[in-house]
Amino acid sequence: MNKVILMGRLTRDPEMRYSQGEQSTAIARFSLAVDRRFKRQGDPDADFFNCTAFGKQAEFAEKYLRQGTKMLVSGRVQNDNYTNKEGQKVYSVQIMVDELEFAESKNASSENNYQPASRPSPSMASGDGFMNIPDGIDEELPFN
């Protein structure tokens, strides 16, 4: 089984592009900073994961996600290994996104000096696998 669940903040706004062909598909790429639970002196405080979303998830990311948004992402890990021009093997991984969910309320994100774009109403999000956190929830979700 190949399944990963990450919670972190976007390090930049999603980059959008569309596939070629008759039925073009939206593709969103973004990076997620995930805090490390246990930190050793001299080690980084967070890990950074490159994520790619397709179709409806990509359109959702383009419309609602901005740098600093705290998100819960589930998907699968995919190797992106290649050999560079110097003949050295380069190892990297990519998170292929299946689901995106907000991990904090609008109030909590504004307390962190982040002003998100308007979020979808529950009727807009139903059936797409997206969770909309209602206004007025000030505490963190129990995903820590």
XYZ file of N, CA and C in Angstrom:
432
model
N 0.844 -1.171 0.000
C 0.000 0.000 0.000
C 0.891 1.237 0.000
N 0.552 2.218 -0.783
C 1.296 3.467 -0.883
C 0.346 4.599 -0.510
N 0.398 5.047 0.747
C -0.506 6.085 1.247
C 0.263 6.987 2.188
N 0.148 8.291 2.011
C 0.803 9.254 2.882
C -0.212 10.325 3.272
N -0.136 10.759 4.535
C -0.973 11.844 5.034
C -0.036 12.861 5.672
N -0.110 14.101 5.215
C 0.758 15.168 5.699
C -0.069 16.366 6.126
N 0.388 17.064 7.171
C -0.235 18.316 7.557
C 0.858 19.365 7.656
N 0.689 20.453 6.945
C 1.680 21.507 6.966
C 1.160 22.740 6.268
N 2.057 23.697 6.082
C 1.693 24.962 5.446
C 2.331 25.070 4.060
N 1.582 25.667 3.136
C 2.104 25.892 1.796
C 3.242 26.899 1.859
N 4.348 26.594 1.192
C 5.495 27.491 1.189
C 5.392 28.538 0.083
N 4.486 28.324 -0.852
C 4.268 29.270 -1.949
C 2.876 29.025 -2.522
N 2.382 29.970 -3.299
C 1.104 29.783 -3.986
C 1.246 28.643 -4.986
N 0.165 27.901 -5.232
C 0.241 26.816 -6.219
C 0.587 27.335 -7.614
N 1.406 26.562 -8.330
C 1.723 26.869 -9.724
C 0.784 26.037 -10.587
N 0.105 26.692 -11.500
C -0.890 26.010 -12.327
C -0.411 25.843 -13.756
N -0.829 24.736 -14.345
C -0.671 24.521 -15.783
C -1.771 23.555 -16.206
N -1.909 23.361 -17.497
C -2.952 22.481 -18.028
C -2.323 21.528 -19.030
N -2.770 20.284 -18.997
C -2.252 19.280 -19.925
C -2.707 19.612 -21.343
N -1.995 19.074 -22.322
C -2.321 19.293 -23.727
C -3.339 18.255 -24.178
N -4.018 18.542 -25.247
C -4.951 17.578 -25.817
C -6.374 18.079 -25.829
N -7.273 17.202 -26.271
C -8.684 17.571 -26.379
C -9.285 17.941 -25.039
N -9.074 17.087 -24.055
C -9.619 17.342 -22.722
C -8.461 17.688 -21.784
N -8.148 18.985 -21.702
C -7.021 19.386 -20.859
C -7.385 19.209 -19.385
N -6.395 18.835 -18.597
C -6.567 18.606 -17.168
C -5.751 19.635 -16.409
N -6.342 20.205 -15.366
C -5.633 21.162 -14.515
C -4.591 20.413 -13.687
N -3.412 21.024 -13.555
C -2.335 20.447 -12.752
C -1.804 21.553 -11.847
N -1.817 21.308 -10.536
C -1.307 22.283 -9.565
C -0.108 21.684 -8.854
N 0.947 22.455 -8.750
C 2.141 22.038 -8.011
C 2.351 23.024 -6.875
N 2.645 22.489 -5.691
C 2.924 23.325 -4.534
C 3.833 22.563 -3.586
N 4.401 23.293 -2.645
C 5.303 22.699 -1.671
C 4.691 22.850 -0.283
N 4.809 21.799 0.508
C 4.234 21.770 1.850
C 5.359 21.634 2.869
N 5.394 22.541 3.852
C 6.370 22.476 4.948
C 5.703 21.768 6.122
N 6.267 20.636 6.521
C 5.716 19.830 7.611
C 6.690 19.882 8.773
N 6.225 20.423 9.911
C 7.077 20.518 11.100
C 7.472 19.140 11.586
N 8.698 19.023 12.033
C 9.169 17.777 12.635
C 8.708 17.745 14.084
N 8.211 16.605 14.512
C 7.751 16.455 15.882
C 8.918 16.499 16.861
N 9.984 15.786 16.540
C 11.168 15.745 17.387
C 12.306 16.408 16.633
N 12.942 17.365 17.279
C 13.999 18.120 16.621
C 15.305 17.956 17.382
N 16.372 17.696 16.660
C 17.710 17.656 17.246
C 18.411 18.954 16.906
N 19.283 19.378 17.786
C 20.019 20.610 17.555
C 20.807 20.499 16.254
N 20.678 21.509 15.430
C 21.376 21.529 14.148
C 20.578 20.947 13.001
N 19.523 20.186 13.300
C 18.665 19.621 12.256
C 17.606 20.644 11.851
N 17.071 20.524 10.651
C 15.988 21.428 10.229
C 14.740 21.232 11.099
N 13.937 22.288 11.203
C 12.692 22.228 11.980
C 11.547 21.619 11.184
N 11.690 21.558 9.870
C 10.603 21.077 9.020
C 11.160 20.297 7.831
N 10.297 19.466 7.251
C 10.600 18.788 5.996
C 9.724 19.418 4.924
N 10.242 19.491 3.711
C 9.521 20.126 2.612
C 9.202 19.078 1.555
N 7.924 19.024 1.169
C 7.456 18.026 0.209
C 6.844 18.717 -1.002
N 7.284 18.311 -2.189
C 6.683 18.788 -3.428
C 5.434 17.962 -3.688
N 4.334 18.654 -3.945
C 3.041 17.991 -4.146
C 2.480 18.360 -5.513
N 1.761 17.416 -6.123
C 1.091 17.645 -7.398
C -0.341 17.163 -7.300
N -1.277 18.034 -7.675
C -2.701 17.701 -7.680
C -3.223 17.826 -9.109
N -4.200 16.994 -9.448
C -4.782 16.979 -10.783
C -6.282 17.221 -10.711
N -6.851 17.667 -11.829
C -8.299 17.775 -11.973
C -8.948 18.707 -10.964
N -10.006 18.229 -10.310
C -10.766 19.044 -9.366
C -9.924 19.502 -8.182
N -9.022 18.637 -7.711
C -8.161 19.042 -6.603
C -7.244 20.186 -7.034
N -6.753 20.156 -8.254
C -5.898 21.232 -8.766
C -6.688 22.533 -8.900
N -7.900 22.442 -9.397
C -8.747 23.636 -9.519
C -9.061 24.220 -8.146
N -9.312 23.345 -7.171
C -9.550 23.764 -5.789
C -8.310 24.482 -5.253
N -7.135 23.917 -5.481
C -5.885 24.511 -5.005
C -5.681 25.897 -5.619
N -5.927 26.011 -6.917
C -5.750 27.300 -7.593
C -6.669 28.364 -7.003
N -7.895 27.988 -6.711
C -8.894 28.952 -6.272
C -8.746 29.345 -4.805
N -8.385 28.397 -3.929
C -8.471 28.651 -2.495
C -7.146 28.625 -1.726
N -6.100 28.039 -2.277
C -4.870 27.892 -1.501
C -3.889 29.018 -1.799
N -3.276 29.516 -0.734
C -2.264 30.555 -0.838
C -1.115 30.211 0.101
N 0.009 30.837 -0.123
C 1.159 30.634 0.742
C 0.734 30.834 2.198
N 1.141 29.894 3.060
C 0.823 29.980 4.480
C -0.406 29.200 4.897
N -1.233 28.756 3.945
C -2.430 27.990 4.272
C -2.033 26.665 4.921
N -2.648 26.354 6.058
C -2.385 25.077 6.718
C -3.334 24.035 6.138
N -2.750 22.983 5.566
C -3.531 21.987 4.845
C -3.232 20.573 5.338
N -4.216 19.718 5.158
C -4.070 18.283 5.357
C -4.134 17.679 3.955
N -3.084 16.957 3.586
C -2.968 16.390 2.238
C -2.827 14.885 2.360
N -3.594 14.148 1.586
C -3.389 12.700 1.517
C -3.159 12.328 0.059
N -2.340 11.315 -0.119
C -2.012 10.887 -1.474
C -1.040 9.741 -1.448
N -0.213 9.668 -2.490
C 0.762 8.587 -2.581
C 2.130 9.173 -2.909
N 3.158 8.449 -2.519
C 4.526 8.872 -2.769
C 4.974 8.281 -4.105
N 5.604 9.105 -4.932
C 6.102 8.646 -6.223
C 7.565 9.064 -6.349
N 8.416 8.143 -6.768
C 9.825 8.451 -6.989
C 9.980 9.277 -8.256
N 10.806 10.300 -8.167
C 11.157 11.122 -9.326
C 12.671 11.099 -9.501
N 13.246 9.915 -9.601
C 14.693 9.765 -9.727
C 15.112 9.963 -11.182
N 16.299 10.574 -11.361
C 16.826 10.771 -12.714
C 18.341 10.897 -12.651
N 18.972 10.825 -13.797
C 20.412 11.015 -13.895
C 20.663 12.391 -14.509
N 21.437 13.226 -13.823
C 21.682 14.589 -14.307
C 22.750 14.604 -15.407
N 23.081 15.795 -15.885
C 24.026 15.942 -16.998
C 25.420 15.454 -16.652
N 25.758 15.481 -15.363
C 27.078 15.011 -14.918
C 27.101 13.499 -14.704
N 26.005 12.833 -14.975
C 25.931 11.389 -14.820
C 25.659 10.919 -13.403
N 25.324 11.843 -12.515
C 25.016 11.488 -11.130
C 23.532 11.186 -10.985
N 23.237 10.166 -10.183
C 21.846 9.804 -9.915
C 21.275 10.774 -8.882
N 20.132 11.383 -9.188
C 19.461 12.323 -8.291
C 18.180 11.652 -7.803
N 18.015 11.618 -6.489
C 16.850 10.975 -5.882
C 15.912 12.035 -5.320
N 14.647 11.918 -5.634
C 13.639 12.810 -5.068
C 12.293 12.096 -5.071
N 11.392 12.619 -4.273
C 10.039 12.062 -4.221
C 9.029 13.176 -4.449
N 7.888 12.799 -4.903
C 6.783 13.700 -5.183
C 5.550 13.118 -4.499
N 4.722 13.964 -3.907
C 3.452 13.525 -3.338
C 2.377 13.764 -4.388
N 1.743 12.698 -4.822
C 0.649 12.795 -5.785
C -0.644 12.892 -4.975
N -1.286 14.040 -4.993
C -2.390 14.370 -4.099
C -3.684 13.690 -4.532
N -4.334 13.024 -3.567
C -5.666 12.467 -3.772
C -6.730 13.355 -3.131
N -6.405 13.897 -1.929
C -7.370 14.719 -1.191
C -6.680 15.906 -0.553
N -7.399 17.032 -0.496
C -6.954 18.250 0.165
C -8.016 18.679 1.165
N -7.594 19.068 2.364
C -8.531 19.568 3.366
C -7.882 20.712 4.118
N -8.691 21.701 4.488
C -8.179 22.767 5.338
C -7.894 22.187 6.716
N -6.803 22.629 7.354
C -6.437 22.124 8.676
C -6.612 23.185 9.754
N -7.180 24.327 9.405
C -7.495 25.341 10.407
C -8.617 26.211 9.872
N -9.269 26.899 10.791
C -10.387 27.762 10.417
C -9.883 29.078 9.839
N -10.792 29.855 9.265
C -10.436 31.176 8.770
C -9.920 32.035 9.922
N -10.562 31.945 11.097
C -10.141 32.740 12.250
C -8.718 32.397 12.661
N -8.399 31.115 12.727
C -7.057 30.699 13.132
C -6.027 31.148 12.111
N -6.353 31.060 10.827
C -5.383 31.470 9.810
C -5.171 32.973 9.846
N -6.211 33.751 10.149
C -6.029 35.204 10.233
C -5.233 35.579 11.472
N -5.309 34.780 12.549
C -4.485 35.021 13.738
C -3.014 34.794 13.428
N -2.714 33.973 12.430
C -1.337 33.718 12.012
C -0.893 34.702 10.928
N -1.591 35.850 10.835
C -1.278 36.896 9.859
C -1.407 36.419 8.423
N -2.316 35.521 8.172
C -2.553 35.023 6.821
C -3.990 35.314 6.455
N -4.210 35.931 5.316
C -5.550 36.267 4.850
C -5.884 35.438 3.625
N -6.589 34.300 3.790
C -6.882 33.442 2.642
C -7.957 34.037 1.739
N -7.992 33.525 0.541
C -9.100 33.849 -0.353
C -10.353 33.241 0.253
N -11.527 33.678 -0.191
C -12.748 33.117 0.372
C -12.779 31.609 0.173
N -13.338 30.918 1.145
C -13.375 29.458 1.093
C -14.722 28.987 0.582
N -14.791 27.763 0.087
C -16.045 27.272 -0.477
C -17.078 27.030 0.605
N -18.336 27.199 0.229
C -19.410 26.842 1.153
C -19.546 25.323 1.160
N -20.191 24.739 2.205
C -20.335 23.282 2.235
C -21.027 22.723 0.995
N -21.969 23.481 0.418
C -22.659 22.971 -0.764
C -21.710 22.879 -1.961
N -20.750 23.806 -2.047
C -19.772 23.764 -3.138
C -18.809 22.602 -2.968
N -18.508 22.256 -1.722
C -17.480 21.254 -1.471
C -18.031 19.846 -1.388
N -19.334 19.682 -1.245
C -19.873 18.344 -1.048
C -19.654 17.467 -2.258
N -19.298 16.223 -2.008
C -19.116 15.254 -3.068
C -17.746 15.261 -3.712
N -16.942 16.289 -3.439
C -15.625 16.371 -4.044
C -14.524 15.867 -3.127
N -14.875 15.468 -1.902
C -13.868 14.978 -0.976
C -13.161 16.088 -0.232
N -13.692 17.324 -0.308
C -13.070 18.436 0.384
C -13.819 18.726 1.678
N -13.081 19.077 2.710
C -13.688 19.443 3.978
C -13.638 20.947 4.092
N -14.757 21.589 4.414
C -14.785 23.012 4.678
C -14.963 23.191 6.175
N -14.054 23.876 6.816
C -14.137 24.101 8.245
C -14.996 25.328 8.474
N -16.078 25.201 9.266
C -16.984 26.326 9.467
C -16.311 27.481 10.189
N -16.815 28.705 9.924
C -16.338 29.879 10.647
C -16.637 29.712 12.123
N -15.799 30.325 12.959
C -16.057 30.312 14.390
C -15.315 29.231 15.142
N -14.625 28.346 14.443
C -13.840 27.331 15.139
C -12.461 27.931 15.353
N -12.114 28.205 16.587
C -10.860 28.894 16.878
C -9.732 27.952 17.240
N -10.057 26.769 17.730
C -8.995 25.886 18.167
C -8.479 25.029 17.010
N -7.278 24.502 17.191
C -6.664 23.627 16.206
C -7.443 22.320 16.124
N -7.429 21.699 14.972
C -8.037 20.388 14.829
C -7.158 19.346 15.489
N -7.722 18.228 15.931
C -6.938 17.228 16.665
C -6.102 16.328 15.776
N -5.339 16.924 14.829
C -4.506 16.135 13.934
C -3.036 16.180 14.340
N -2.707 16.891 15.403
C -1.288 17.049 15.790
C -0.701 15.780 16.287
